[in-house]
Coordinates of N, CA and C and ligand atoms in Angstrom, one line a residue:
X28 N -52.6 76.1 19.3 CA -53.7 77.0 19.4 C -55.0 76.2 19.2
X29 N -56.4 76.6 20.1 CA -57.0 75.8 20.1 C -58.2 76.7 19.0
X30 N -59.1 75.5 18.1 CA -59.9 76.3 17.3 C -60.8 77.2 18.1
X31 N -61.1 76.7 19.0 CA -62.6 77.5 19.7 C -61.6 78.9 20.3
X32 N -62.1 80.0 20.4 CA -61.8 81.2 21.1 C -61.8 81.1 23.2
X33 N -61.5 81.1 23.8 CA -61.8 81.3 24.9 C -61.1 82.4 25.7
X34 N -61.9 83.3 26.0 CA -61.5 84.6 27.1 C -60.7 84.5 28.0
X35 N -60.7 83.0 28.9 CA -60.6 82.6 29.9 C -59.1 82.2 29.6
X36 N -58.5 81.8 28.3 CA -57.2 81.6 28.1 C -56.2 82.8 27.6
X37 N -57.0 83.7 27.1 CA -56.4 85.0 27.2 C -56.0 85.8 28.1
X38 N -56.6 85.5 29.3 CA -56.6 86.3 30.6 C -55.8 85.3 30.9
X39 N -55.1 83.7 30.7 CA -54.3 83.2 31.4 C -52.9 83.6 31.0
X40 N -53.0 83.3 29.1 CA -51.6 83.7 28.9 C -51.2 85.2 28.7
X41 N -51.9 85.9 28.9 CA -51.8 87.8 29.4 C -51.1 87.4 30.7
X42 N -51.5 86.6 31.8 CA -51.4 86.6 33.4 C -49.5 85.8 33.1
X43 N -49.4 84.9 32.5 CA -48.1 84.1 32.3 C -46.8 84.9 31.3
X44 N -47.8 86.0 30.6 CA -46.3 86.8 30.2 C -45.9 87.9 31.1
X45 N -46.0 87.8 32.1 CA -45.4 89.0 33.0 C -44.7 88.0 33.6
X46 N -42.7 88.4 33.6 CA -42.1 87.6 34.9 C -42.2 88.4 36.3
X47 N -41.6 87.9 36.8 CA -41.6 88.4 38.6 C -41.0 90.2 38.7
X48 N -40.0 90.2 37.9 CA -40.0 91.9 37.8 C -40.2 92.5 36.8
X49 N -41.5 92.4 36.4 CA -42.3 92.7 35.4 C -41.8 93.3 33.6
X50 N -41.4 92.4 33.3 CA -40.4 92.3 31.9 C -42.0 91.4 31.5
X51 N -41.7 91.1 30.1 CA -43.1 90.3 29.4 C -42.1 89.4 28.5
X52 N -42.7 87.8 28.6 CA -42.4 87.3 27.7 C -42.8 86.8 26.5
X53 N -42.1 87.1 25.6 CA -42.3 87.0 23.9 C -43.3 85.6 23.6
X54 N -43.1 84.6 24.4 CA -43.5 83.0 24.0 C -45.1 83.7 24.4
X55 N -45.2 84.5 25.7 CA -46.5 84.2 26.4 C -47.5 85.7 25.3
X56 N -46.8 86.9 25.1 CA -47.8 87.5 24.2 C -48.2 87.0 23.0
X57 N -46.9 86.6 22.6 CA -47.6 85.7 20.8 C -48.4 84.8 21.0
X58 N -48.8 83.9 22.1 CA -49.7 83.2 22.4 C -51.1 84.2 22.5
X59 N -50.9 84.7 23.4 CA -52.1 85.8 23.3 C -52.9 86.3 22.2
X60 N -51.6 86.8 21.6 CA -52.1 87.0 20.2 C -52.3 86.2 19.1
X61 N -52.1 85.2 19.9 CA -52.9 83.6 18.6 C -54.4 83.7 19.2
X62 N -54.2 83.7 20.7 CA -55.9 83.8 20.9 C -57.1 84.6 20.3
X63 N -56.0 85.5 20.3 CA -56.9 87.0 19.6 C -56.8 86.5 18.0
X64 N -56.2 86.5 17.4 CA -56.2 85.9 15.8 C -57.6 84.6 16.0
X65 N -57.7 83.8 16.8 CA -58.6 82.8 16.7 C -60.2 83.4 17.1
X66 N -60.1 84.4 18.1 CA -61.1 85.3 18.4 C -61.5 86.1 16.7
X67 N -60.6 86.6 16.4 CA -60.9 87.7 15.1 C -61.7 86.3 13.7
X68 N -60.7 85.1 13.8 CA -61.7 84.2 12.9 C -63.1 83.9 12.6
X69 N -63.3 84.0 14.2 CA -64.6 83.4 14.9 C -65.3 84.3 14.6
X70 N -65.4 85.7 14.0 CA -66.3 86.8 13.8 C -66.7 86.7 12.2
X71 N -65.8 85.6 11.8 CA -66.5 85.9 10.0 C -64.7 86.2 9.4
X72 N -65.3 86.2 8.1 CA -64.2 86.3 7.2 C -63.5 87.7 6.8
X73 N -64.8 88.6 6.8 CA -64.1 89.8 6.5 C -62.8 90.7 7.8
X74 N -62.4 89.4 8.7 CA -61.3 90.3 9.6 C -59.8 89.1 9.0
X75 N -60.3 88.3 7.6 CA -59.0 87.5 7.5 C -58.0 88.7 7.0
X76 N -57.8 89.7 6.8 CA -56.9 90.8 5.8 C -56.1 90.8 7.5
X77 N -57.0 91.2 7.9 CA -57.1 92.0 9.3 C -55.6 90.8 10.3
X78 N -56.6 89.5 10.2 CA -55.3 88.8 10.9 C -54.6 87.9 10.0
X79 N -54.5 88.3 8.5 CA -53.6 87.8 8.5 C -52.4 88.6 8.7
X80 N -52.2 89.7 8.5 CA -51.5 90.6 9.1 C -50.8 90.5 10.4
X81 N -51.5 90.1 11.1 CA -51.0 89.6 12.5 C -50.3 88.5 13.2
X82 N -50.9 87.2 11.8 CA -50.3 86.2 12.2 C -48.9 86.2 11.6
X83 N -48.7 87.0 10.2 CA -47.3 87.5 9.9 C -46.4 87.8 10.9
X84 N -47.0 88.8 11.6 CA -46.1 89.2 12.3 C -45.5 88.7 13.5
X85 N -46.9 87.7 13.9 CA -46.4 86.6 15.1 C -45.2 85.7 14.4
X86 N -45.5 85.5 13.2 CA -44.2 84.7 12.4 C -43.3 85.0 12.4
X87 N -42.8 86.4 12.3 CA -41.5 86.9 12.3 C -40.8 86.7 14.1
X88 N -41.8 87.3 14.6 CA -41.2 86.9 16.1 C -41.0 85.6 16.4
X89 N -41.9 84.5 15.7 CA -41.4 83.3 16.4 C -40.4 82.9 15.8
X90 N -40.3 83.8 14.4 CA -38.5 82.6 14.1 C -37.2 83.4 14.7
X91 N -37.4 84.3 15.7 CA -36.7 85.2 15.7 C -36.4 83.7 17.6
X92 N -37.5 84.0 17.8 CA -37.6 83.2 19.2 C -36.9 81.8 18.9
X93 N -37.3 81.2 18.2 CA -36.6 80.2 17.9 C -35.2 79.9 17.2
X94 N -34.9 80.8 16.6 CA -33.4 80.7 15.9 C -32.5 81.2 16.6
X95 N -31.3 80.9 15.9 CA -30.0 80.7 16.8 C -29.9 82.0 18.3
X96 N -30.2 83.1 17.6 CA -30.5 84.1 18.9 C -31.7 84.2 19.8
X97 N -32.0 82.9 19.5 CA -33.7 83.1 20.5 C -33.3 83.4 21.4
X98 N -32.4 82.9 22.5 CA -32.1 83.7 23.7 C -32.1 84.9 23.9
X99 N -32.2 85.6 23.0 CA -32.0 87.0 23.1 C -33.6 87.8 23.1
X100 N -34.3 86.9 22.9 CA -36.2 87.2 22.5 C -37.0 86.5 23.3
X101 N -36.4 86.1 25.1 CA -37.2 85.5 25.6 C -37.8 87.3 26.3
X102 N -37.6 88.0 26.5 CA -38.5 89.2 26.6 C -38.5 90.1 25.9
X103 N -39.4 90.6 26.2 CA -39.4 91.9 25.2 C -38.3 93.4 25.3
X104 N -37.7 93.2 26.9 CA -36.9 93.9 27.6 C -35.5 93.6 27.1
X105 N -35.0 92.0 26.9 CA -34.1 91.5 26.4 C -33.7 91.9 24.9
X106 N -35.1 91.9 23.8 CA -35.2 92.2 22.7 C -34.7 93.2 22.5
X107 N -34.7 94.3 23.3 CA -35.0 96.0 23.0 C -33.3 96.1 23.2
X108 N -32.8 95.4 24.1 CA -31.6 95.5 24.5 C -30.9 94.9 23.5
X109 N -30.8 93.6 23.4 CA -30.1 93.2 22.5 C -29.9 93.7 20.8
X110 N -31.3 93.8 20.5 CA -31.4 94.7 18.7 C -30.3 95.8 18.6
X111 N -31.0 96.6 20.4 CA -30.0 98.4 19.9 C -29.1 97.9 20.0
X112 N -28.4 97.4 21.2 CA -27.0 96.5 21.3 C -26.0 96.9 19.8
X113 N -26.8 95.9 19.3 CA -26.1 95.1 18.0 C -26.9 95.7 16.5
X114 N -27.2 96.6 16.7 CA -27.6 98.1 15.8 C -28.3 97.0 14.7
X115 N -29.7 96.4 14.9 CA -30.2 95.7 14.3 C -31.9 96.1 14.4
X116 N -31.6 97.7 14.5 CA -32.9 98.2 14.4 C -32.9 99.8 13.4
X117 N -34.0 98.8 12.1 CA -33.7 100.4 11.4 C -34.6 101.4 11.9
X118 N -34.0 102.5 12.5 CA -34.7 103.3 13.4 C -35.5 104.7 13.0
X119 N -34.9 105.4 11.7 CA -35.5 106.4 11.0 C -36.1 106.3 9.6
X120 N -35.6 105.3 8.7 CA -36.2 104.7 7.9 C -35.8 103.5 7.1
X121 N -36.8 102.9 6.9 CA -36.9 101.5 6.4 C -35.7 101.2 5.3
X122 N -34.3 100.5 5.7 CA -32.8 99.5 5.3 C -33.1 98.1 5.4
X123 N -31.7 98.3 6.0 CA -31.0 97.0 6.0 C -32.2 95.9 6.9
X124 N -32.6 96.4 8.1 CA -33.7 95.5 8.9 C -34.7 95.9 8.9
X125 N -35.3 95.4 8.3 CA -37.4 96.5 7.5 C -38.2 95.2 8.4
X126 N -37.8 94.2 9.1 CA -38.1 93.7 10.0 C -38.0 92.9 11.2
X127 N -37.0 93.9 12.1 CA -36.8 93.8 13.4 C -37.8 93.3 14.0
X128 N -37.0 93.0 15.4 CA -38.6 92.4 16.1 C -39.3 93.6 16.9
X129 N -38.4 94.5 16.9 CA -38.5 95.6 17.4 C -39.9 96.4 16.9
X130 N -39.8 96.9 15.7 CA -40.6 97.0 15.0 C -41.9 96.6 14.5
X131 N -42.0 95.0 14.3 CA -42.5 93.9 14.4 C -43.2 94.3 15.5
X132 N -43.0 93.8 16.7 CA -43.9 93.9 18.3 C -44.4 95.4 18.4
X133 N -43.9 96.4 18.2 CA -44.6 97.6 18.1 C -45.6 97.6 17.3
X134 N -46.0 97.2 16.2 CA -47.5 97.2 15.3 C -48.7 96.1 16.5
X135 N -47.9 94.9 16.6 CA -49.0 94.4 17.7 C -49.0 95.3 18.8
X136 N -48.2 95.9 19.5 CA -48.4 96.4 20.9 C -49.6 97.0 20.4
X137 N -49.3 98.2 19.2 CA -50.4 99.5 18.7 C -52.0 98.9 18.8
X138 N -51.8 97.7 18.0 CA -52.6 96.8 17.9 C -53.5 96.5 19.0
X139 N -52.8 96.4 20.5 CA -53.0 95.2 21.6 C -54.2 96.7 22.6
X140 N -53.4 98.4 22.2 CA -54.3 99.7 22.3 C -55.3 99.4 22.2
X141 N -55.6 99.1 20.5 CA -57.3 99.2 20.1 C -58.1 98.3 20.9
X142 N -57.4 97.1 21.0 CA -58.1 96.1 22.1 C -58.9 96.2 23.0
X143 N -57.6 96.8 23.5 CA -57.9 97.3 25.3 C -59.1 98.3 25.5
X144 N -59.1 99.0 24.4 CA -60.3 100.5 23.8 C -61.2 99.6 23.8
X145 N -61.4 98.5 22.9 CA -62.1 98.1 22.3 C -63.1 97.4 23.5
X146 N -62.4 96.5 24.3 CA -62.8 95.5 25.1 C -63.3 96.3 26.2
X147 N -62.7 97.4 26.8 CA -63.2 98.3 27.4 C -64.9 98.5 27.3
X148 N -65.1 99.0 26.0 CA -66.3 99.9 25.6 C -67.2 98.5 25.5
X149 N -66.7 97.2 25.0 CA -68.0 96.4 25.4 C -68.2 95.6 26.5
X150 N -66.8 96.2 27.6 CA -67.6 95.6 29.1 C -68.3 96.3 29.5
X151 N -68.6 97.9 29.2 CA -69.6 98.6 30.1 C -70.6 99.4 29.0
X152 N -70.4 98.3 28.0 CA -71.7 99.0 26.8 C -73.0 98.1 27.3
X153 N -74.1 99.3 26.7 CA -75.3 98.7 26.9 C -75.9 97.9 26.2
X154 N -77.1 97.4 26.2 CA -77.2 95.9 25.5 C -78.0 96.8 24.0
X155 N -78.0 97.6 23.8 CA -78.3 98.0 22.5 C -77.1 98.7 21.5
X156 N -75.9 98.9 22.4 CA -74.6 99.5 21.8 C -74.5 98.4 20.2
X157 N -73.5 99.2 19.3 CA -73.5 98.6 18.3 C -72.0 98.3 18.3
X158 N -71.6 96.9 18.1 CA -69.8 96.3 17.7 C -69.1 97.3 16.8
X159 N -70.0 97.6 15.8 CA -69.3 98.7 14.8 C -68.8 99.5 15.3
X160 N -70.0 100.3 16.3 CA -69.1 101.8 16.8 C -68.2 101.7 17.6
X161 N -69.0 100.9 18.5 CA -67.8 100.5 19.3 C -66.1 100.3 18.9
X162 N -66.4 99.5 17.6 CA -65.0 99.1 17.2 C -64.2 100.2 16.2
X163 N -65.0 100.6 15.8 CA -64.4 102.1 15.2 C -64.0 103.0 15.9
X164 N -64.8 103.4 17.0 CA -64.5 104.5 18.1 C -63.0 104.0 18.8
X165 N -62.8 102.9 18.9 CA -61.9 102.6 19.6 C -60.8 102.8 18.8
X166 N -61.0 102.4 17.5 CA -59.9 102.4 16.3 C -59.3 103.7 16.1
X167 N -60.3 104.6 15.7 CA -59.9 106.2 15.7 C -59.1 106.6 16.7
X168 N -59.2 106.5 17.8 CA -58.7 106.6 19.0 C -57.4 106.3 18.7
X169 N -57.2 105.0 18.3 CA -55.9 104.3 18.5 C -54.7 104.2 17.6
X170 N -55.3 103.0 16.9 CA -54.4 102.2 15.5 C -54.5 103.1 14.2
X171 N -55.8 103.8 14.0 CA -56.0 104.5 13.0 C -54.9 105.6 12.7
X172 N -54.7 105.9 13.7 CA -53.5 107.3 13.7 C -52.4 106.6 13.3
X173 N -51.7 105.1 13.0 CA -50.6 104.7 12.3 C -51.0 104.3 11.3
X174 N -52.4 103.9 10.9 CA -52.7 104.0 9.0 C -52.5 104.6 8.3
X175 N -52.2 104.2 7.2 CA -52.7 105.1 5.7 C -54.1 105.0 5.5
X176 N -54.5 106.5 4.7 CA -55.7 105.9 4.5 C -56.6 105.4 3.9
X177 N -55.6 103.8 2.9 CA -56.5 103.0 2.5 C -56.6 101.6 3.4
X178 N -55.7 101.6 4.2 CA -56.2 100.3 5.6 C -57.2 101.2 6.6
X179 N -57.5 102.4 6.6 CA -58.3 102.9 7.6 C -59.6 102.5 7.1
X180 N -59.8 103.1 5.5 CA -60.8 102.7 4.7 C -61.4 101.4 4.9
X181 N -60.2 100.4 4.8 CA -61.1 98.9 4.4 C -60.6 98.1 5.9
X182 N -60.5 98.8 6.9 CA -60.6 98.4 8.5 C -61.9 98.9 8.6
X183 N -62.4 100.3 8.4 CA -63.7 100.3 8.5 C -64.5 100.0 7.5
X184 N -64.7 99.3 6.5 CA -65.7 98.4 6.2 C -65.4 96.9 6.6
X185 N -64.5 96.6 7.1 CA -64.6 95.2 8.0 C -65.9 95.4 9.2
X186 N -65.4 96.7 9.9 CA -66.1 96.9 11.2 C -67.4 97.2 10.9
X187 N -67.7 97.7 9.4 CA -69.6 97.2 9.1 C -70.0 95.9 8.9
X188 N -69.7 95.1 8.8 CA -70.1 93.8 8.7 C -69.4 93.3 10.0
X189 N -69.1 93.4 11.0 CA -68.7 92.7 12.7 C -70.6 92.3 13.1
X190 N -70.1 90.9 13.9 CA -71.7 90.5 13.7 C -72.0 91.5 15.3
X191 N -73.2 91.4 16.1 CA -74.1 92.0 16.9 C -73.1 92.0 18.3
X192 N -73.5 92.9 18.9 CA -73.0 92.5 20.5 C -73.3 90.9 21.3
X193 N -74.4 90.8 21.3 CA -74.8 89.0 21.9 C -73.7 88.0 21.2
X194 N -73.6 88.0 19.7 CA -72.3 87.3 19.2 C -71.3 87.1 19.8
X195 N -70.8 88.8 19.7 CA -69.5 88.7 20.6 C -69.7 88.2 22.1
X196 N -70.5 88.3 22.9 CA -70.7 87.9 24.1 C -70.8 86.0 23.8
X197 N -71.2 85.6 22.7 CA -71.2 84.3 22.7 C -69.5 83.8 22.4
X198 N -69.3 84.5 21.4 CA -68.2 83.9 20.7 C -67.1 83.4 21.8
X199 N -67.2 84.7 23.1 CA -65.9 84.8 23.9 C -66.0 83.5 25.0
X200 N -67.2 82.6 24.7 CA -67.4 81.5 25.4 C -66.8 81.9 26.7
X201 N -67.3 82.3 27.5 CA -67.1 82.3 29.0 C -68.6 82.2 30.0
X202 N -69.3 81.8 29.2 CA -70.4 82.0 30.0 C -71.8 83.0 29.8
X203 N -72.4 83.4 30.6 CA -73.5 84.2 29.9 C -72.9 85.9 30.3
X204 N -73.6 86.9 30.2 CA -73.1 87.9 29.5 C -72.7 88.5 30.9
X205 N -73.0 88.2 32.2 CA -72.9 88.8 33.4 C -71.3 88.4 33.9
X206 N -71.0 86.7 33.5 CA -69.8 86.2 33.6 C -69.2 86.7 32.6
X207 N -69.4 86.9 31.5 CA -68.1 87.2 30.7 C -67.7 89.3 30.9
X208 N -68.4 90.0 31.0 CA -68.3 91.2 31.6 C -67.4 91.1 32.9
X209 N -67.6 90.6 33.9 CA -66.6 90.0 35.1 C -65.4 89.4 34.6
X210 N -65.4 88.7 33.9 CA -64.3 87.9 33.3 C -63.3 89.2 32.5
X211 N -64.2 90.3 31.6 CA -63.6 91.2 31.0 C -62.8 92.4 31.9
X212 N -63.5 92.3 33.1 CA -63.2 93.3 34.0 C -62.0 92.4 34.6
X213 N -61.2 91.3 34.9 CA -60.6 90.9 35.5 C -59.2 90.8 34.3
X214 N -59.5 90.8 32.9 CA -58.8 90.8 32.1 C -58.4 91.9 31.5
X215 N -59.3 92.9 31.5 CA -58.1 94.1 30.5 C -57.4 94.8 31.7
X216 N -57.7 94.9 33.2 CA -56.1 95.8 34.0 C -55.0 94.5 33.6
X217 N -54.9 93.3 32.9 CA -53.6 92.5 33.0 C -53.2 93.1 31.3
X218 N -54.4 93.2 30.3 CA -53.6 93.7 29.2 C -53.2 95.1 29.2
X219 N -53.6 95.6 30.1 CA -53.5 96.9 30.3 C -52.1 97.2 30.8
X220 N -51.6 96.3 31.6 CA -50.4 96.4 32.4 C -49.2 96.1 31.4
X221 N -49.4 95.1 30.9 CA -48.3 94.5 29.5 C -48.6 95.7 28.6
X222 N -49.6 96.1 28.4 CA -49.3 97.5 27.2 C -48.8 98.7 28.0
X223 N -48.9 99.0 29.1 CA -48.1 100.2 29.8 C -46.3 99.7 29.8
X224 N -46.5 98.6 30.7 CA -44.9 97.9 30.2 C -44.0 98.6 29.2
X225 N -44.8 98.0 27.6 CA -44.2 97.9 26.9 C -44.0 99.2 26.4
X226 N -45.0 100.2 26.6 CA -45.3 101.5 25.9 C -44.3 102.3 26.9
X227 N -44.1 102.1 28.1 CA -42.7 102.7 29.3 C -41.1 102.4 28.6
X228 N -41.2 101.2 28.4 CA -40.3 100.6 27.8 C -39.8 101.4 26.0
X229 N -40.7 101.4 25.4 CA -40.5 101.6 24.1 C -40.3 103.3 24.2
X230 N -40.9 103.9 25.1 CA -40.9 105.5 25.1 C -39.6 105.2 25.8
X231 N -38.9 105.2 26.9 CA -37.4 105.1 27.2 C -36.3 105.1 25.9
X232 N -36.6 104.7 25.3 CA -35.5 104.1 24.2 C -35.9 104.7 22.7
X233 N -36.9 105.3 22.9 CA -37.5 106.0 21.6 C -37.9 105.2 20.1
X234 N -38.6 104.5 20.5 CA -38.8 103.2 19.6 C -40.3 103.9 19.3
X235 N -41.0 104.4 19.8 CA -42.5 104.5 19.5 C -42.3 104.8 17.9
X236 N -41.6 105.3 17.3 CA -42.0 105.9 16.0 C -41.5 104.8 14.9
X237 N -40.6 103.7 14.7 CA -40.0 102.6 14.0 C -41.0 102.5 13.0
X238 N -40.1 103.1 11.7 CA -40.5 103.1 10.9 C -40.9 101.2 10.6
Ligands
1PW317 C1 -62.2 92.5 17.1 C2 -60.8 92.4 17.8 C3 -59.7 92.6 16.8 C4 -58.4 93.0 17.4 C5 -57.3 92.8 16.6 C6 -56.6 94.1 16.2 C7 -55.7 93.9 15.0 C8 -55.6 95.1 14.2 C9 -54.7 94.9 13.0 C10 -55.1 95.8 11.8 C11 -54.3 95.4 10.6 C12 -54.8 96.0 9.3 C13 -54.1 95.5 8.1 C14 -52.6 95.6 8.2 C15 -52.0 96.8 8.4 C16 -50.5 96.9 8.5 O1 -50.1 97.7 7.5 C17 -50.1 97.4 9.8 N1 -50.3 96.3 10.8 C18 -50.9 96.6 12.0 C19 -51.0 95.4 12.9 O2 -51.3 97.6 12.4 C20 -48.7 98.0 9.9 O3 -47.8 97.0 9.6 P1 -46.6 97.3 8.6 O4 -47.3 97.6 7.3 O5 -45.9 98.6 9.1 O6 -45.8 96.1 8.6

């Protein structure tokens, strides 16, 4: 993972976890979501609660990817198949597997929602819009509805201290604010497609609710 944040590598490895009949690979979204953990850095300290949470949970999938059953976690389609398979998913309440990957990849998917919300409202926000609302608005919408509510509480005082819109337009290093808007519009229908994927996928098999 590289220190600097770039947009431009998000939109590549978003574009490299889709295979040819549209299954998503595990190596190419945890990548993604290292981007986004290095993007969330880049904003200041008050989002470390925020990713370290996330980089957890990349953890758990990478040893899952890597260990003796990694074959079974090169997609997320594979995953889904192999866990129910081999009844390695606690499905109504939290046993024997309190961290499937199953389960696991559902908090980022939920997560990958607010994004999409998120990134949305500041490709076609005005240059006076505020990151706060924006990022709240989007949260409410989304992720907030699987909080309790003392991570809703201290998610939104993270999102009072998120620095200015121009930041964010800087941080995403792609250029000045006309390119990175273009760049944004060319990137959320790809995150948008991997979160429908997954959300088709996960509603088939009744996974949305994993404890
Ligand atoms: C500015 C762009 C930021 C986009 C990144 C979005 C990441 C949102 C993660 C919020 C995490 C808040 C703190 C942790 C909460 C966990 O309890 C929760 N995790 C998530 C990712 O929602 C649920 O995981 P759990 O407790 O069921 O293992």
């Amino acid at each position: 993972m590289a220190d600097t944040f770039s947009l431009q590598r998000v939109l590549e490895t978003f574009r490299s976890s889709l295979t040819e009949n549209k299954e998503v690979y595990i190596k190419y979204y945890i990548a993604g979501w290292k981007e986004l953990v290095s993007f969330m850095n880049s904003l200041g300290n008050v989002f470390s609660f925020i990713s370290k949470d996330v980089i957890c949970k990349i953890q758990i999938l990478e040893n899952f990817l890597s260990g003796e059953n990694g074959s079974h976690y090169v997609t997320i389609q594979s995953m889904v198949k192999y866990e129910l398979e081999n009844e390695l998913v606690d499905l109504t309440k939290r046993g024997s597997h309190p961290e499937s990957g199953c389960r696991t990849l559902l908090r980022l998917h939920r997560a990958l929602r607010w994004l999409e919300l998120f990134l949305e409202r500041l490709r076609t926000s005005a240059e006076d819009s505020k990151t706060s609302v924006m990022c709240s608005d989007a949260y409410n919408e989304s992720l907030a509805q699987h909080h309790p509510w003392l991570i809703r509480k201290a998610v939104g005082v993270a999102f009072c201290a998120l620095p200015g819109r121009d930041t964010f337009f800087n941080v995403m290093n792609a250029g000045d604010q006309v390119q990175v808007v273009a760049l944004l519009g060319e990137s959320l229908p790809l995150i948008s497609e991997v979160y429908q994927i997954t959300e088709d996928l996960y509603a088939k098999n009744n996974l949305l609710e994993l404890p």
